[in-house]
Amino acid sequence: MASGGMSPSSIPPLGEYLTALPSVSWDPLKLPANYSLTPGAQARVRTDLRHFYQDPPVGIVVSPVPDQFGKLYAAISGPPDTPYEGGFFIFYIAFSQDYPLSPPRVRLLTTGNGSVRFGPNLYANGKVCLSILGTWSGPQWTPTQSLTSVLLSIQSLMSEEPYYNEPGYENHINQIASKNYNETIKHETLRCAVCDVVERLVKYPDDIYDIIKVTFLEQYNDYIDTCDNNSSKDGSPMHGHNHVLQASRFQYQHIKTRLEALKAQLS
């Protein structure tokens, strides 16, 4: 362990850490019955969308919900050289009624039907823990933030070693645990953020699907290579953050079968 690191026993439980954070209404699926944006908020959302379309970030697309101004879907591609690479992570976003005075609400929809936590900041219930959203410690939201900055901040959570995103683990060097965690996320990215998304087990708009279909076919050979290179792990238990997921086993051969079926369907 590196000098200054913390042992697992000295790190406060995550639940204890989170209770110290301010309580916020984070879920865009649980908006108040009278949800509507102020005229100022509507103007700012239009500005944010215009800026996004003028200079879209690499690997990110958005699709506003028709007839529901202030709500939209976003798809973020897993960055290269991370365990998220090749995945399509779908988010549902609702701007706050007083935007930009308050941050938008964001929910991750790519969760394996609520079964997969894609890192310390991306919960299985869809919660995105990010300081500018008010759901994590650190620099808080300011009106100078925008839709683009929020999406880029979320994309940055998909890092090369997400194991160290956990509070207190920044200096707790554990290469084996980090590698095991990456292997789990890589597998679940293929299973949930590729297969589930392309099979439309996750709800999202058709215009995003059209983009994902093309990208899937472009990356198909890479997906198959990943399955072939990791098939020896099949049947072994996967690892969560510092614990073994006894009920979750690697199943690359099954994923490969799903990928082949999708390729045949889309070709």
Tab-separated table of C-alpha atoms in Angstrom:
chain	number	residue	atom	x	y	z
A	1	MET	CA	0.000	0.000	0.000
A	2	ALA	CA	1.337	3.427	-0.904
A	3	SER	CA	2.416	5.816	1.811
A	4	GLY	CA	-0.525	7.744	3.198
A	5	GLY	CA	-3.027	5.116	2.034
A	6	MET	CA	-5.959	3.902	4.083
A	7	SER	CA	-6.718	0.343	5.026
A	8	PRO	CA	-10.213	-0.904	4.164
A	9	SER	CA	-11.083	-1.051	7.869
A	10	SER	CA	-10.260	2.646	8.309
A	11	ILE	CA	-12.447	3.791	5.426
A	12	PRO	CA	-15.927	4.905	6.541
A	13	PRO	CA	-18.816	2.828	5.181
A	14	LEU	CA	-20.337	4.249	2.009
A	15	GLY	CA	-23.735	4.608	3.673
A	16	GLU	CA	-22.187	6.706	6.431
A	17	TYR	CA	-20.423	8.821	3.820
A	18	LEU	CA	-23.587	9.428	1.830
A	19	THR	CA	-25.681	10.420	4.838
A	20	ALA	CA	-23.333	13.363	5.294
A	21	LEU	CA	-24.292	14.705	1.858
A	22	PRO	CA	-27.234	17.074	1.389
A	23	SER	CA	-30.518	15.396	0.538
A	24	VAL	CA	-31.543	16.142	-3.051
A	25	SER	CA	-34.311	15.022	-5.354
A	26	TRP	CA	-32.183	13.333	-7.987
A	27	ASP	CA	-34.635	11.125	-9.899
A	28	PRO	CA	-36.117	12.585	-13.124
A	29	LEU	CA	-38.761	9.848	-13.072
A	30	LYS	CA	-40.176	11.304	-9.848
A	31	LEU	CA	-40.934	14.882	-10.816
A	32	PRO	CA	-43.576	16.952	-8.996
A	33	ALA	CA	-47.070	16.850	-10.488
A	34	ASN	CA	-46.863	20.529	-11.401
A	35	TYR	CA	-43.529	20.173	-13.212
A	36	SER	CA	-42.938	22.951	-15.713
A	37	LEU	CA	-39.990	25.152	-16.509
A	38	THR	CA	-40.012	28.881	-15.885
A	39	PRO	CA	-39.643	31.091	-18.975
A	40	GLY	CA	-36.043	31.780	-17.941
A	41	ALA	CA	-35.342	28.065	-17.593
A	42	GLN	CA	-36.858	27.347	-21.000
A	43	ALA	CA	-34.658	29.983	-22.616
A	44	ARG	CA	-31.547	28.586	-20.957
A	45	VAL	CA	-32.366	25.007	-21.994
A	46	ARG	CA	-32.725	26.142	-25.600
A	47	THR	CA	-29.340	27.841	-25.345
A	48	ASP	CA	-27.731	24.713	-23.875
A	49	LEU	CA	-29.174	22.526	-26.613
A	50	ARG	CA	-28.063	24.927	-29.328
A	51	HIS	CA	-24.523	24.967	-27.949
A	52	PHE	CA	-24.516	21.174	-27.692
A	53	TYR	CA	-25.578	20.704	-31.314
A	54	GLN	CA	-23.071	23.307	-32.523
A	55	ASP	CA	-20.170	21.495	-30.872
A	56	PRO	CA	-21.236	17.984	-29.813
A	57	PRO	CA	-18.762	16.143	-27.569
A	58	VAL	CA	-17.237	12.974	-28.980
A	59	GLY	CA	-19.230	9.890	-28.055
A	60	ILE	CA	-22.309	11.710	-26.727
A	61	VAL	CA	-25.718	12.199	-28.367
A	62	VAL	CA	-28.953	13.641	-27.001
A	63	SER	CA	-32.611	13.373	-27.988
A	64	PRO	CA	-35.234	15.713	-26.464
A	65	VAL	CA	-38.560	14.108	-25.534
A	66	PRO	CA	-41.263	15.328	-27.965
A	67	ASP	CA	-43.996	17.450	-26.361
A	68	GLN	CA	-42.236	17.323	-22.971
A	69	PHE	CA	-39.917	20.306	-23.028
A	70	GLY	CA	-37.123	20.056	-20.499
A	71	LYS	CA	-36.776	16.274	-20.682
A	72	LEU	CA	-34.338	14.367	-22.847
A	73	TYR	CA	-32.411	11.160	-23.335
A	74	ALA	CA	-28.646	10.986	-23.735
A	75	ALA	CA	-26.361	8.178	-24.855
A	76	ILE	CA	-22.741	8.215	-23.740
A	77	SER	CA	-20.273	5.820	-25.352
A	78	GLY	CA	-17.797	4.173	-23.021
A	79	PRO	CA	-14.397	5.856	-23.521
A	80	PRO	CA	-11.553	3.932	-25.203
A	81	ASP	CA	-9.021	2.129	-23.007
A	82	THR	CA	-11.478	1.804	-20.119
A	83	PRO	CA	-13.593	-1.195	-19.036
A	84	TYR	CA	-16.586	0.764	-20.380
A	85	GLU	CA	-15.218	0.820	-23.928
A	86	GLY	CA	-17.777	-0.045	-26.589
A	87	GLY	CA	-20.772	0.332	-24.277
A	88	PHE	CA	-23.841	2.506	-24.865
A	89	PHE	CA	-24.921	4.084	-21.593
A	90	ILE	CA	-28.407	5.590	-21.737
A	91	PHE	CA	-29.439	8.425	-19.416
A	92	TYR	CA	-32.752	10.162	-18.805
A	93	ILE	CA	-32.509	13.834	-17.878
A	94	ALA	CA	-35.005	16.428	-16.649
A	95	PHE	CA	-33.961	20.035	-16.228
A	96	SER	CA	-34.908	21.659	-12.942
A	97	GLN	CA	-37.865	24.035	-12.995
A	98	ASP	CA	-35.590	26.962	-12.087
A	99	TYR	CA	-32.670	25.883	-14.306
A	100	PRO	CA	-29.838	26.937	-14.297
A	101	LEU	CA	-30.177	27.947	-10.651
A	102	SER	CA	-30.470	24.248	-9.773
A	103	PRO	CA	-28.879	21.272	-11.543
A	104	PRO	CA	-30.799	18.869	-13.773
A	105	ARG	CA	-31.929	15.479	-12.530
A	106	VAL	CA	-30.166	12.533	-14.150
A	107	ARG	CA	-30.890	8.799	-14.109
A	108	LEU	CA	-28.830	6.000	-15.659
A	109	LEU	CA	-31.126	3.572	-17.473
A	110	THR	CA	-28.430	1.047	-18.418
A	111	THR	CA	-28.422	-0.983	-15.214
A	112	GLY	CA	-29.372	-4.526	-16.204
A	113	ASN	CA	-32.897	-3.872	-14.898
A	114	GLY	CA	-31.527	-2.522	-11.634
A	115	SER	CA	-28.994	-5.303	-11.087
A	116	VAL	CA	-25.667	-3.724	-12.084
A	117	ARG	CA	-23.699	-0.976	-10.397
A	118	PHE	CA	-21.315	0.352	-13.032
A	119	GLY	CA	-18.926	1.922	-10.549
A	120	PRO	CA	-18.879	3.792	-7.254
A	121	ASN	CA	-20.692	6.736	-8.884
A	122	LEU	CA	-23.174	4.854	-11.088
A	123	TYR	CA	-25.683	3.013	-8.916
A	124	ALA	CA	-27.843	0.043	-9.850
A	125	ASN	CA	-30.946	2.124	-9.023
A	126	GLY	CA	-29.887	4.648	-11.677
A	127	LYS	CA	-28.546	7.326	-9.353
A	128	VAL	CA	-25.572	9.239	-10.740
A	129	CYS	CA	-23.330	10.417	-7.921
A	130	LEU	CA	-21.683	13.597	-9.123
A	131	SER	CA	-20.887	16.696	-7.104
A	132	ILE	CA	-22.341	19.182	-9.596
A	133	LEU	CA	-25.635	17.264	-9.440
A	134	GLY	CA	-25.651	17.574	-5.654
A	135	THR	CA	-25.345	13.819	-5.176
A	136	TRP	CA	-21.619	13.605	-4.295
A	137	SER	CA	-19.062	15.605	-2.357
A	138	GLY	CA	-16.912	18.203	-4.092
A	139	PRO	CA	-17.511	21.313	-6.198
A	140	GLN	CA	-21.217	22.047	-6.328
A	141	TRP	CA	-23.458	23.228	-9.140
A	142	THR	CA	-23.223	26.786	-10.431
A	143	PRO	CA	-25.317	28.456	-13.166
A	144	THR	CA	-22.227	28.554	-15.373
A	145	GLN	CA	-22.511	24.775	-15.781
A	146	SER	CA	-24.435	23.464	-18.781
A	147	LEU	CA	-25.899	20.342	-20.346
A	148	THR	CA	-22.597	19.714	-22.104
A	149	SER	CA	-20.532	20.064	-18.929
A	150	VAL	CA	-22.862	17.668	-17.090
A	151	LEU	CA	-22.583	15.019	-19.800
A	152	LEU	CA	-18.805	15.371	-20.015
A	153	SER	CA	-18.551	15.065	-16.232
A	154	ILE	CA	-20.591	11.861	-16.334
A	155	GLN	CA	-18.422	10.502	-19.132
A	156	SER	CA	-15.338	11.228	-17.009
A	157	LEU	CA	-16.685	8.851	-14.330
A	158	MET	CA	-16.077	6.022	-16.809
A	159	SER	CA	-12.377	5.991	-16.055
A	160	GLU	CA	-9.572	3.497	-16.600
A	161	GLU	CA	-9.739	2.299	-12.983
A	162	PRO	CA	-13.131	3.153	-11.464
A	163	TYR	CA	-12.244	1.165	-8.339
A	164	TYR	CA	-10.459	4.272	-7.078
A	165	ASN	CA	-13.528	6.513	-7.525
A	166	GLU	CA	-14.826	5.192	-4.193
A	167	PRO	CA	-14.428	7.757	-1.368
A	168	GLY	CA	-11.247	7.104	0.596
A	169	TYR	CA	-9.749	4.757	-2.002
A	170	GLU	CA	-7.815	7.363	-3.997
A	171	ASN	CA	-4.602	6.414	-2.176
A	172	HIS	CA	-5.554	2.842	-1.277
A	173	ILE	CA	-3.525	1.117	-3.975
A	174	ASN	CA	-4.797	-2.397	-4.622
A	175	GLN	CA	-3.940	-3.438	-8.145
A	176	ILE	CA	-5.505	-6.889	-7.882
A	177	ALA	CA	-8.835	-5.552	-6.597
A	178	SER	CA	-8.859	-2.845	-9.260
A	179	LYS	CA	-8.140	-5.372	-12.016
A	180	ASN	CA	-10.887	-7.709	-10.783
A	181	TYR	CA	-13.327	-4.802	-10.636
A	182	ASN	CA	-12.421	-3.807	-14.192
A	183	GLU	CA	-13.036	-7.357	-15.406
A	184	THR	CA	-16.537	-7.269	-13.941
A	185	ILE	CA	-17.358	-3.899	-15.491
A	186	LYS	CA	-15.971	-4.989	-18.866
A	187	HIS	CA	-18.210	-8.070	-18.834
A	188	GLU	CA	-21.294	-6.169	-17.692
A	189	THR	CA	-20.647	-3.469	-20.278
A	190	LEU	CA	-20.915	-6.090	-23.012
A	191	ARG	CA	-23.916	-7.775	-21.417
A	192	CYS	CA	-25.952	-4.718	-20.415
A	193	ALA	CA	-24.540	-1.673	-22.212
A	194	VAL	CA	-24.223	-3.456	-25.552
A	195	CYS	CA	-26.556	-6.463	-25.772
A	196	ASP	CA	-29.400	-5.137	-23.602
A	197	VAL	CA	-29.273	-1.727	-25.271
A	198	VAL	CA	-29.136	-2.979	-28.861
A	199	GLU	CA	-31.879	-5.519	-28.079
A	200	ARG	CA	-33.966	-2.551	-26.849
A	201	LEU	CA	-34.385	-3.988	-23.363
A	202	VAL	CA	-33.647	-0.408	-22.298
A	203	LYS	CA	-36.151	2.273	-23.306
A	204	TYR	CA	-34.719	5.080	-25.431
A	205	PRO	CA	-35.634	6.974	-28.630
A	206	ASP	CA	-35.406	5.631	-32.162
A	207	ASP	CA	-33.052	8.375	-33.364
A	208	ILE	CA	-30.473	7.297	-30.786
A	209	TYR	CA	-31.065	3.651	-31.741
A	210	ASP	CA	-30.257	4.451	-35.371
A	211	ILE	CA	-26.856	5.795	-34.300
A	212	ILE	CA	-26.208	2.880	-31.951
A	213	LYS	CA	-26.999	0.305	-34.657
A	214	VAL	CA	-24.334	1.737	-36.948
A	215	THR	CA	-21.778	1.936	-34.152
A	216	PHE	CA	-22.568	-1.612	-33.019
A	217	LEU	CA	-21.846	-3.015	-36.475
A	218	GLU	CA	-18.617	-1.006	-36.704
A	219	GLN	CA	-17.431	-2.379	-33.360
A	220	TYR	CA	-18.831	-5.892	-33.733
A	221	ASN	CA	-15.494	-7.609	-34.376
A	222	ASP	CA	-14.026	-5.966	-31.271
A	223	TYR	CA	-16.932	-7.279	-29.198
A	224	ILE	CA	-16.386	-10.806	-30.507
A	225	ASP	CA	-12.643	-10.591	-29.847
A	226	THR	CA	-13.351	-9.568	-26.253
A	227	CYS	CA	-15.610	-12.592	-25.797
A	228	ASP	CA	-13.078	-14.985	-27.335
A	229	ASN	CA	-10.188	-13.578	-25.321
A	230	ASN	CA	-12.080	-13.909	-22.040
A	231	SER	CA	-14.071	-17.125	-22.525
A	232	SER	CA	-11.767	-18.977	-20.115
A	233	LYS	CA	-13.336	-16.954	-17.285
A	234	ASP	CA	-16.798	-18.419	-17.927
A	235	GLY	CA	-18.318	-19.893	-14.789
A	236	SER	CA	-16.015	-17.994	-12.436
A	237	PRO	CA	-17.566	-15.516	-9.976
A	238	MET	CA	-17.278	-11.816	-10.695
A	239	HIS	CA	-15.989	-9.249	-8.206
A	240	GLY	CA	-17.728	-6.162	-6.918
A	241	HIS	CA	-15.958	-3.455	-4.964
A	242	ASN	CA	-13.894	-5.505	-2.471
A	243	HIS	CA	-16.242	-8.478	-2.469
A	244	VAL	CA	-17.004	-11.517	-4.608
A	245	LEU	CA	-20.375	-11.571	-6.365
A	246	GLN	CA	-21.131	-15.230	-5.735
A	247	ALA	CA	-24.430	-15.084	-7.634
A	248	SER	CA	-22.845	-13.444	-10.703
A	249	ARG	CA	-20.702	-15.508	-13.045
A	250	PHE	CA	-18.822	-14.668	-16.202
A	251	GLN	CA	-20.742	-15.840	-19.269
A	252	TYR	CA	-18.858	-14.632	-22.327
A	253	GLN	CA	-20.024	-17.498	-24.526
A	254	HIS	CA	-23.641	-16.560	-23.893
A	255	ILE	CA	-22.859	-12.918	-24.638
A	256	LYS	CA	-21.172	-13.969	-27.884
A	257	THR	CA	-24.310	-15.855	-28.907
A	258	ARG	CA	-26.398	-12.730	-28.282
A	259	LEU	CA	-23.957	-10.595	-30.258
A	260	GLU	CA	-24.058	-12.992	-33.212
A	261	ALA	CA	-27.860	-12.933	-33.207
A	262	LEU	CA	-27.863	-9.132	-33.174
A	263	LYS	CA	-25.375	-9.010	-36.042
A	264	ALA	CA	-27.584	-11.315	-38.119
A	265	GLN	CA	-30.645	-9.230	-37.303
A	266	LEU	CA	-29.061	-5.882	-38.178
A	267	SER	CA	-27.010	-6.892	-41.234
